[in-house]
Amino acid sequence: MELANWFRNLLPSEYKRLVFLVVLVAITHLLFQSLLSGHEDSVDGYGNVIIRVKSTSKSAMVRNPLTINASDMSTRDVVLFNNVVLKDGTGSNLNSNVGGDDGNASRKMGDRGEIENGSVSEGTNRVIVDRNFVDDEYENDEDLNEIAVLEDVIRDQDDYVNTISDIVSSSTMESTSGAGNGFKIEQVAKHGQEVSTGKLKEGKMSEAAKELVAVNTSSVANRTSNAGFQSTPLQSNHAASENNLSMIAKPGKKKMRCEMPPKSVTTIDEMNRILLRHRRSSRAARPRRSSVRDQEIFAARSQIENAPVMVNDQELYAPLFRNVSSFKRSYELMERTLKVYVYKDGKKPIFHLPILKGLYASEGWFMKLMQGNNRFVVKDPRRAHLFYMPFSSRMLEYTLYVRNSHNRTNLRQFMKDYTETIAAKYPYFNRTGGADHFLVACHDWAPYETRHHMEHCIKALCNADVTVGFKIGRDVSLPETYVRSARNPLRDLGGKPPSQRHILAFYAGSNHGYLRPILLKHWKDKDPDMKILGRMPPGVASKMTYIQYMKSSKYCICPKGYEVNSPRVVESIFYECIPIIISDNFVPPFFEALDWGRFSLILAEKDIPNLKDILMSIPQERYLALQLGVQKVQRHFLWHAKPEKYDLFHMTLHSIWYNRVYQIKLRQ
């Protein structure tokens, strides 16, 4: 006490005032920090505990705690679902609503919010925050929770609980690197095990596990509330997304890109002209040094262009192709010449984990069949003509997207880091700028996720939209196939003969995007010949009704939703119904090889009011020719457990090969 009095007498009055002010500011700062941390560690509108964790690595999001890696966390939102084991039916919180941070994609590309097959499982809890960010193509009761939990991992509940415990038991997590590269994602599936996702196992987490999660969550929340946070781009993005969410409820807000017609339209005739121009003069960059493999591909181009005219080939139906002779020769050269190196870098679940069911099955089936192919795949990259980067765009979104943030920057950054890792570890990417590398991605965000850093790669994309960067002649339009059964992808194949198809045109689905409301406004319940429906009721009966409608209709309408692509195109072919594609700027699958005018109708969006008149004006002879074309082209749109000649796997690989052949230039 005497020392305190001595110190107080020693200081002049002005110093006393200064010390008082400093102490006051410090106390105010501490109180403000306490309020902030109390706000950050909270419970969101979905009942999920949100914990801020301080670390030094990149940002990610626990959509499924099984897929998280501690090394990928940096001021990250770790969301622990109340129902940790998501179920098919009630209790599922998988259905998130998202949007693009740049307006290029404004929907969640997960389990999309439209009934493609006309049914939704009963009792499913869908959480919708904003109509701009609802799911696009919500499927039947078998696939509502398409990849909520990996079936084989969820069987081991002890490992599941331990994973969650590891996440919430420490606020600082150390990085671990994988397979000699800079890419970090924890492997959550057993090595070499193929996972097909579908209907989830019924069941709940044990009470002991719930208590463990609750205790650890509370402990970490208390620690992190006093820890402070680093200033990172993710924080600012998160703050911006919160501001955006607060603006969602305001009336008169600006419409998203997906809610408005495109500013420009590229017709199918213009697409054909673009393809021809690309064939005459390739814009591909010359490699820094021409390899033997480059020379082999370049030599194939001359053989394709000078292919002998094919007459009455027993394997191929000539009218389906732009030039059946060139296609036949190119396919033969692919089988004889092409070698592919599949990068081993990257860990599951984003890499090397094929999803074989649901809307995004195309990327999964190609990954499975490519990685298991002994004919094309080589272990020595020096022997390869093409390099495959085997990532799942669906798992990328599911694993890393921060729910309701409407910001996909961390997804693109993740793929950028992966690309830079490959470029630094191997000499092949930099040699051509990635022109001899390819990716296969069906998720609608893939064009954004691979922009810039993979700009010269060959991209096989379901979202083949010329207004968002799809390059005709370089990129490949990947068919979006809705696979109902991973064990039997050909289930329910086929349809009724033309004489038994009494419905003129059929459509059923959700009323989202700007185009479908127009279609329903003009034709729903307006004409007995036009079976134009909205969303069909849930249940297996409706699913079978939907399939029977397709099997019994002459024409099946395939309008765009939020994005240009729809699984209805392949679904129509699957059930031998002539597809009517109504989607401006959509490049049809395998555009470089197939003549879509021989087995489909491609109409402009502005033609919807005249739809029946257009269909009624088609002569019977042409209808039968189109119907025959659908039956003949069907084989090119089918997945097989063991690939067959000219099937969907080989057609995809051929288009990648063919576009590379016409892209390559040699150094003199």
GROMACS .gro file of N, CA and C in nm, residues 133-210:
model
  234
  133PHE      N    1  -3.094  -1.949  -5.393
  133PHE     CA    2  -2.989  -2.045  -5.367
  133PHE      C    3  -3.044  -2.183  -5.337
  134VAL      N    4  -3.164  -2.212  -5.385
  134VAL     CA    5  -3.220  -2.344  -5.361
  134VAL      C    6  -3.154  -2.445  -5.453
  135ASP      N    7  -3.164  -2.573  -5.412
  135ASP     CA    8  -3.111  -2.680  -5.494
  135ASP      C    9  -3.189  -2.686  -5.624
  136ASP      N   10  -3.121  -2.736  -5.728
  136ASP     CA   11  -3.183  -2.731  -5.860
  136ASP      C   12  -3.255  -2.859  -5.898
  137GLU      N   13  -3.193  -2.974  -5.880
  137GLU     CA   14  -3.249  -3.097  -5.933
  137GLU      C   15  -3.259  -3.199  -5.820
  138TYR      N   16  -3.366  -3.193  -5.742
  138TYR     CA   17  -3.380  -3.278  -5.625
  138TYR      C   18  -3.439  -3.411  -5.669
  139GLU      N   19  -3.374  -3.521  -5.632
  139GLU     CA   20  -3.410  -3.649  -5.689
  139GLU      C   21  -3.500  -3.733  -5.600
  140ASN      N   22  -3.510  -3.863  -5.633
  140ASN     CA   23  -3.606  -3.949  -5.566
  140ASN      C   24  -3.559  -3.993  -5.429
  141ASP      N   25  -3.643  -4.076  -5.365
  141ASP     CA   26  -3.616  -4.113  -5.227
  141ASP      C   27  -3.489  -4.194  -5.211
  142GLU      N   28  -3.436  -4.252  -5.316
  142GLU     CA   29  -3.312  -4.328  -5.305
  142GLU      C   30  -3.191  -4.238  -5.299
  143ASP      N   31  -3.203  -4.114  -5.349
  143ASP     CA   32  -3.085  -4.031  -5.366
  143ASP      C   33  -3.096  -3.893  -5.304
  144LEU      N   34  -3.190  -3.873  -5.213
  144LEU     CA   35  -3.202  -3.741  -5.152
  144LEU      C   36  -3.075  -3.701  -5.082
  145ASN      N   37  -3.013  -3.794  -5.012
  145ASN     CA   38  -2.890  -3.767  -4.940
  145ASN      C   39  -2.774  -3.834  -5.012
  146GLU      N   40  -2.755  -3.792  -5.135
  146GLU     CA   41  -2.667  -3.858  -5.230
  146GLU      C   42  -2.530  -3.891  -5.173
  147ILE      N   43  -2.467  -3.797  -5.105
  147ILE     CA   44  -2.337  -3.827  -5.048
  147ILE      C   45  -2.326  -3.776  -4.906
  148ALA      N   46  -2.431  -3.785  -4.831
  148ALA     CA   47  -2.429  -3.732  -4.695
  148ALA      C   48  -2.325  -3.802  -4.610
  149VAL      N   49  -2.321  -3.933  -4.613
  149VAL     CA   50  -2.224  -4.010  -4.535
  149VAL      C   51  -2.175  -4.124  -4.621
  150LEU      N   52  -2.046  -4.150  -4.623
  150LEU     CA   53  -1.991  -4.262  -4.698
  150LEU      C   54  -2.032  -4.391  -4.627
  151GLU      N   55  -2.103  -4.477  -4.701
  151GLU     CA   56  -2.166  -4.592  -4.638
  151GLU      C   57  -2.067  -4.683  -4.565
  152ASP      N   58  -1.955  -4.707  -4.626
  152ASP     CA   59  -1.863  -4.802  -4.566
  152ASP      C   60  -1.794  -4.747  -4.443
  153VAL      N   61  -1.781  -4.615  -4.434
  153VAL     CA   62  -1.716  -4.556  -4.319
  153VAL      C   63  -1.812  -4.542  -4.203
  154ILE      N   64  -1.937  -4.515  -4.235
  154ILE     CA   65  -2.033  -4.490  -4.128
  154ILE      C   66  -2.061  -4.616  -4.047
  155ARG      N   67  -2.029  -4.732  -4.103
  155ARG     CA   68  -2.048  -4.855  -4.027
  155ARG      C   69  -1.961  -4.860  -3.902
  156ASP      N   70  -1.847  -4.795  -3.909
  156ASP     CA   71  -1.755  -4.795  -3.796
  156ASP      C   72  -1.780  -4.670  -3.713
  157GLN      N   73  -1.872  -4.679  -3.619
  157GLN     CA   74  -1.915  -4.560  -3.546
  157GLN      C   75  -1.808  -4.511  -3.450
  158ASP      N   76  -1.725  -4.602  -3.401
  158ASP     CA   77  -1.620  -4.560  -3.310
  158ASP      C   78  -1.523  -4.466  -3.379
  159ASP      N   79  -1.481  -4.501  -3.501
  159ASP     CA   80  -1.392  -4.414  -3.577
  159ASP      C   81  -1.459  -4.281  -3.604
  160TYR      N   82  -1.589  -4.285  -3.626
  160TYR     CA   83  -1.664  -4.163  -3.654
  160TYR      C   84  -1.660  -4.068  -3.534
  161VAL      N   85  -1.686  -4.124  -3.414
  161VAL     CA   86  -1.684  -4.042  -3.294
  161VAL      C   87  -1.544  -3.989  -3.267
  162ASN      N   88  -1.443  -4.074  -3.289
  162ASN     CA   89  -1.306  -4.029  -3.268
  162ASN      C   90  -1.269  -3.916  -3.361
  163THR      N   91  -1.319  -3.922  -3.485
  163THR     CA   92  -1.291  -3.815  -3.579
  163THR      C   93  -1.347  -3.683  -3.530
  164ILE      N   94  -1.472  -3.685  -3.482
  164ILE     CA   95  -1.533  -3.563  -3.431
  164ILE      C   96  -1.458  -3.514  -3.307
  165SER      N   97  -1.419  -3.608  -3.221
  165SER     CA   98  -1.348  -3.571  -3.100
  165SER      C   99  -1.217  -3.501  -3.134
  166ASP      N  100  -1.146  -3.554  -3.236
  166ASP     CA  101  -1.020  -3.492  -3.276
  166ASP      C  102  -1.042  -3.351  -3.327
  167ILE      N  103  -1.157  -3.328  -3.392
  167ILE     CA  104  -1.182  -3.196  -3.449
  167ILE      C  105  -1.206  -3.093  -3.339
  168VAL      N  106  -1.289  -3.129  -3.240
  168VAL     CA  107  -1.332  -3.029  -3.143
  168VAL      C  108  -1.248  -3.025  -3.017
  169SER      N  109  -1.149  -3.117  -3.001
  169SER     CA  110  -1.074  -3.124  -2.877
  169SER      C  111  -0.956  -3.029  -2.873
  170SER      N  112  -0.924  -2.965  -2.984
  170SER     CA  113  -0.809  -2.876  -2.985
  170SER      C  114  -0.836  -2.758  -3.075
  171SER      N  115  -0.792  -2.638  -3.033
  171SER     CA  116  -0.815  -2.520  -3.115
  171SER      C  117  -0.702  -2.495  -3.212
  172THR      N  118  -0.589  -2.565  -3.196
  172THR     CA  119  -0.477  -2.551  -3.288
  172THR      C  120  -0.446  -2.686  -3.348
  173MET      N  121  -0.448  -2.695  -3.479
  173MET     CA  122  -0.429  -2.823  -3.546
  173MET      C  123  -0.308  -2.817  -3.637
  174GLU      N  124  -0.227  -2.923  -3.630
  174GLU     CA  125  -0.103  -2.923  -3.706
  174GLU      C  126  -0.126  -2.980  -3.844
  175SER      N  127  -0.047  -2.932  -3.941
  175SER     CA  128  -0.062  -2.974  -4.079
  175SER      C  129   0.006  -3.108  -4.102
  176THR      N  130  -0.052  -3.183  -4.194
  176THR     CA  131   0.010  -3.307  -4.240
  176THR      C  132   0.006  -3.308  -4.390
  177SER      N  133   0.111  -3.346  -4.453
  177SER     CA  134   0.115  -3.347  -4.599
  177SER      C  135   0.094  -3.488  -4.649
  178GLY      N  136   0.048  -3.498  -4.774
  178GLY     CA  137   0.014  -3.629  -4.828
  178GLY      C  138   0.090  -3.660  -4.954
  179ALA      N  139   0.145  -3.781  -4.959
  179ALA     CA  140   0.201  -3.840  -5.081
  179ALA      C  141   0.300  -3.749  -5.150
  180GLY      N  142   0.380  -3.680  -5.072
  180GLY     CA  143   0.487  -3.603  -5.133
  180GLY      C  144   0.443  -3.477  -5.200
  181ASN      N  145   0.322  -3.429  -5.171
  181ASN     CA  146   0.280  -3.304  -5.234
  181ASN      C  147   0.230  -3.208  -5.128
  182GLY      N  148   0.191  -3.090  -5.171
  182GLY     CA  149   0.145  -2.989  -5.078
  182GLY      C  150  -0.003  -2.994  -5.053
  183PHE      N  151  -0.070  -3.099  -5.098
  183PHE     CA  152  -0.215  -3.108  -5.088
  183PHE      C  153  -0.253  -3.182  -4.961
  184LYS      N  154  -0.350  -3.134  -4.885
  184LYS     CA  155  -0.381  -3.190  -4.754
  184LYS      C  156  -0.532  -3.214  -4.740
  185ILE      N  157  -0.573  -3.340  -4.745
  185ILE     CA  158  -0.711  -3.379  -4.714
  185ILE      C  159  -0.705  -3.518  -4.652
  186GLU      N  160  -0.769  -3.536  -4.540
  186GLU     CA  161  -0.762  -3.663  -4.470
  186GLU      C  162  -0.836  -3.771  -4.546
  187GLN      N  163  -0.774  -3.887  -4.559
  187GLN     CA  164  -0.840  -3.998  -4.627
  187GLN      C  165  -0.944  -4.056  -4.535
  188VAL      N  166  -1.068  -4.063  -4.584
  188VAL     CA  167  -1.177  -4.106  -4.498
  188VAL      C  168  -1.241  -4.235  -4.546
  189ALA      N  169  -1.189  -4.294  -4.653
  189ALA     CA  170  -1.240  -4.422  -4.698
  189ALA      C  171  -1.126  -4.521  -4.702
  190LYS      N  172  -1.154  -4.646  -4.688
  190LYS     CA  173  -1.049  -4.746  -4.689
  190LYS      C  174  -0.978  -4.746  -4.823
  191HIS      N  175  -0.847  -4.772  -4.819
  191HIS     CA  176  -0.765  -4.762  -4.939
  191HIS      C  177  -0.815  -4.858  -5.046
  192GLY      N  178  -0.831  -4.804  -5.168
  192GLY     CA  179  -0.869  -4.885  -5.281
  192GLY      C  180  -1.015  -4.924  -5.284
  193GLN      N  181  -1.094  -4.874  -5.192
  193GLN     CA  182  -1.235  -4.913  -5.186
  193GLN      C  183  -1.321  -4.816  -5.264
  194GLU      N  184  -1.399  -4.867  -5.358
  194GLU     CA  185  -1.490  -4.783  -5.434
  194GLU      C  186  -1.617  -4.762  -5.355
  195VAL      N  187  -1.662  -4.639  -5.350
  195VAL     CA  188  -1.780  -4.606  -5.272
  195VAL      C  189  -1.887  -4.555  -5.365
  196SER      N  190  -1.999  -4.620  -5.366
  196SER     CA  191  -2.115  -4.567  -5.437
  196SER      C  192  -2.214  -4.522  -5.332
  197THR      N  193  -2.262  -4.399  -5.344
  197THR     CA  194  -2.347  -4.343  -5.241
  197THR      C  195  -2.491  -4.348  -5.284
  198GLY      N  196  -2.579  -4.362  -5.191
  198GLY     CA  197  -2.720  -4.369  -5.223
  198GLY      C  198  -2.800  -4.356  -5.097
  199LYS      N  199  -2.888  -4.448  -5.073
  199LYS     CA  200  -2.975  -4.440  -4.956
  199LYS      C  201  -2.893  -4.464  -4.830
  200LEU      N  202  -2.907  -4.377  -4.733
  200LEU     CA  203  -2.825  -4.383  -4.613
  200LEU      C  204  -2.877  -4.488  -4.517
  201LYS      N  205  -2.786  -4.535  -4.434
  201LYS     CA  206  -2.825  -4.629  -4.331
  201LYS      C  207  -2.913  -4.559  -4.228
  202GLU      N  208  -3.020  -4.628  -4.188
  202GLU     CA  209  -3.105  -4.574  -4.082
  202GLU      C  210  -3.032  -4.591  -3.949
  203GLY      N  211  -3.047  -4.496  -3.859
  203GLY     CA  212  -2.984  -4.510  -3.729
  203GLY      C  213  -2.940  -4.377  -3.676
  204LYS      N  214  -2.912  -4.370  -3.547
  204LYS     CA  215  -2.868  -4.247  -3.484
  204LYS      C  216  -2.739  -4.272  -3.410
  205MET      N  217  -2.670  -4.164  -3.378
  205MET     CA  218  -2.548  -4.176  -3.304
  205MET      C  219  -2.580  -4.213  -3.160
  206SER      N  220  -2.490  -4.289  -3.099
  206SER     CA  221  -2.513  -4.331  -2.962
  206SER      C  222  -2.516  -4.211  -2.868
  207GLU      N  223  -2.583  -4.230  -2.753
  207GLU     CA  224  -2.591  -4.121  -2.657
  207GLU      C  225  -2.453  -4.082  -2.605
  208ALA      N  226  -2.365  -4.183  -2.587
  208ALA     CA  227  -2.229  -4.153  -2.540
  208ALA      C  228  -2.157  -4.065  -2.640
  209ALA      N  229  -2.176  -4.093  -2.769
  209ALA     CA  230  -2.110  -4.012  -2.872
  209ALA      C  231  -2.162  -3.870  -2.870
  210LYS      N  232  -2.297  -3.855  -2.852
  210LYS     CA  233  -2.355  -3.722  -2.847
  210LYS      C  234  -2.300  -3.643  -2.729
   0.00000   0.00000   0.00000
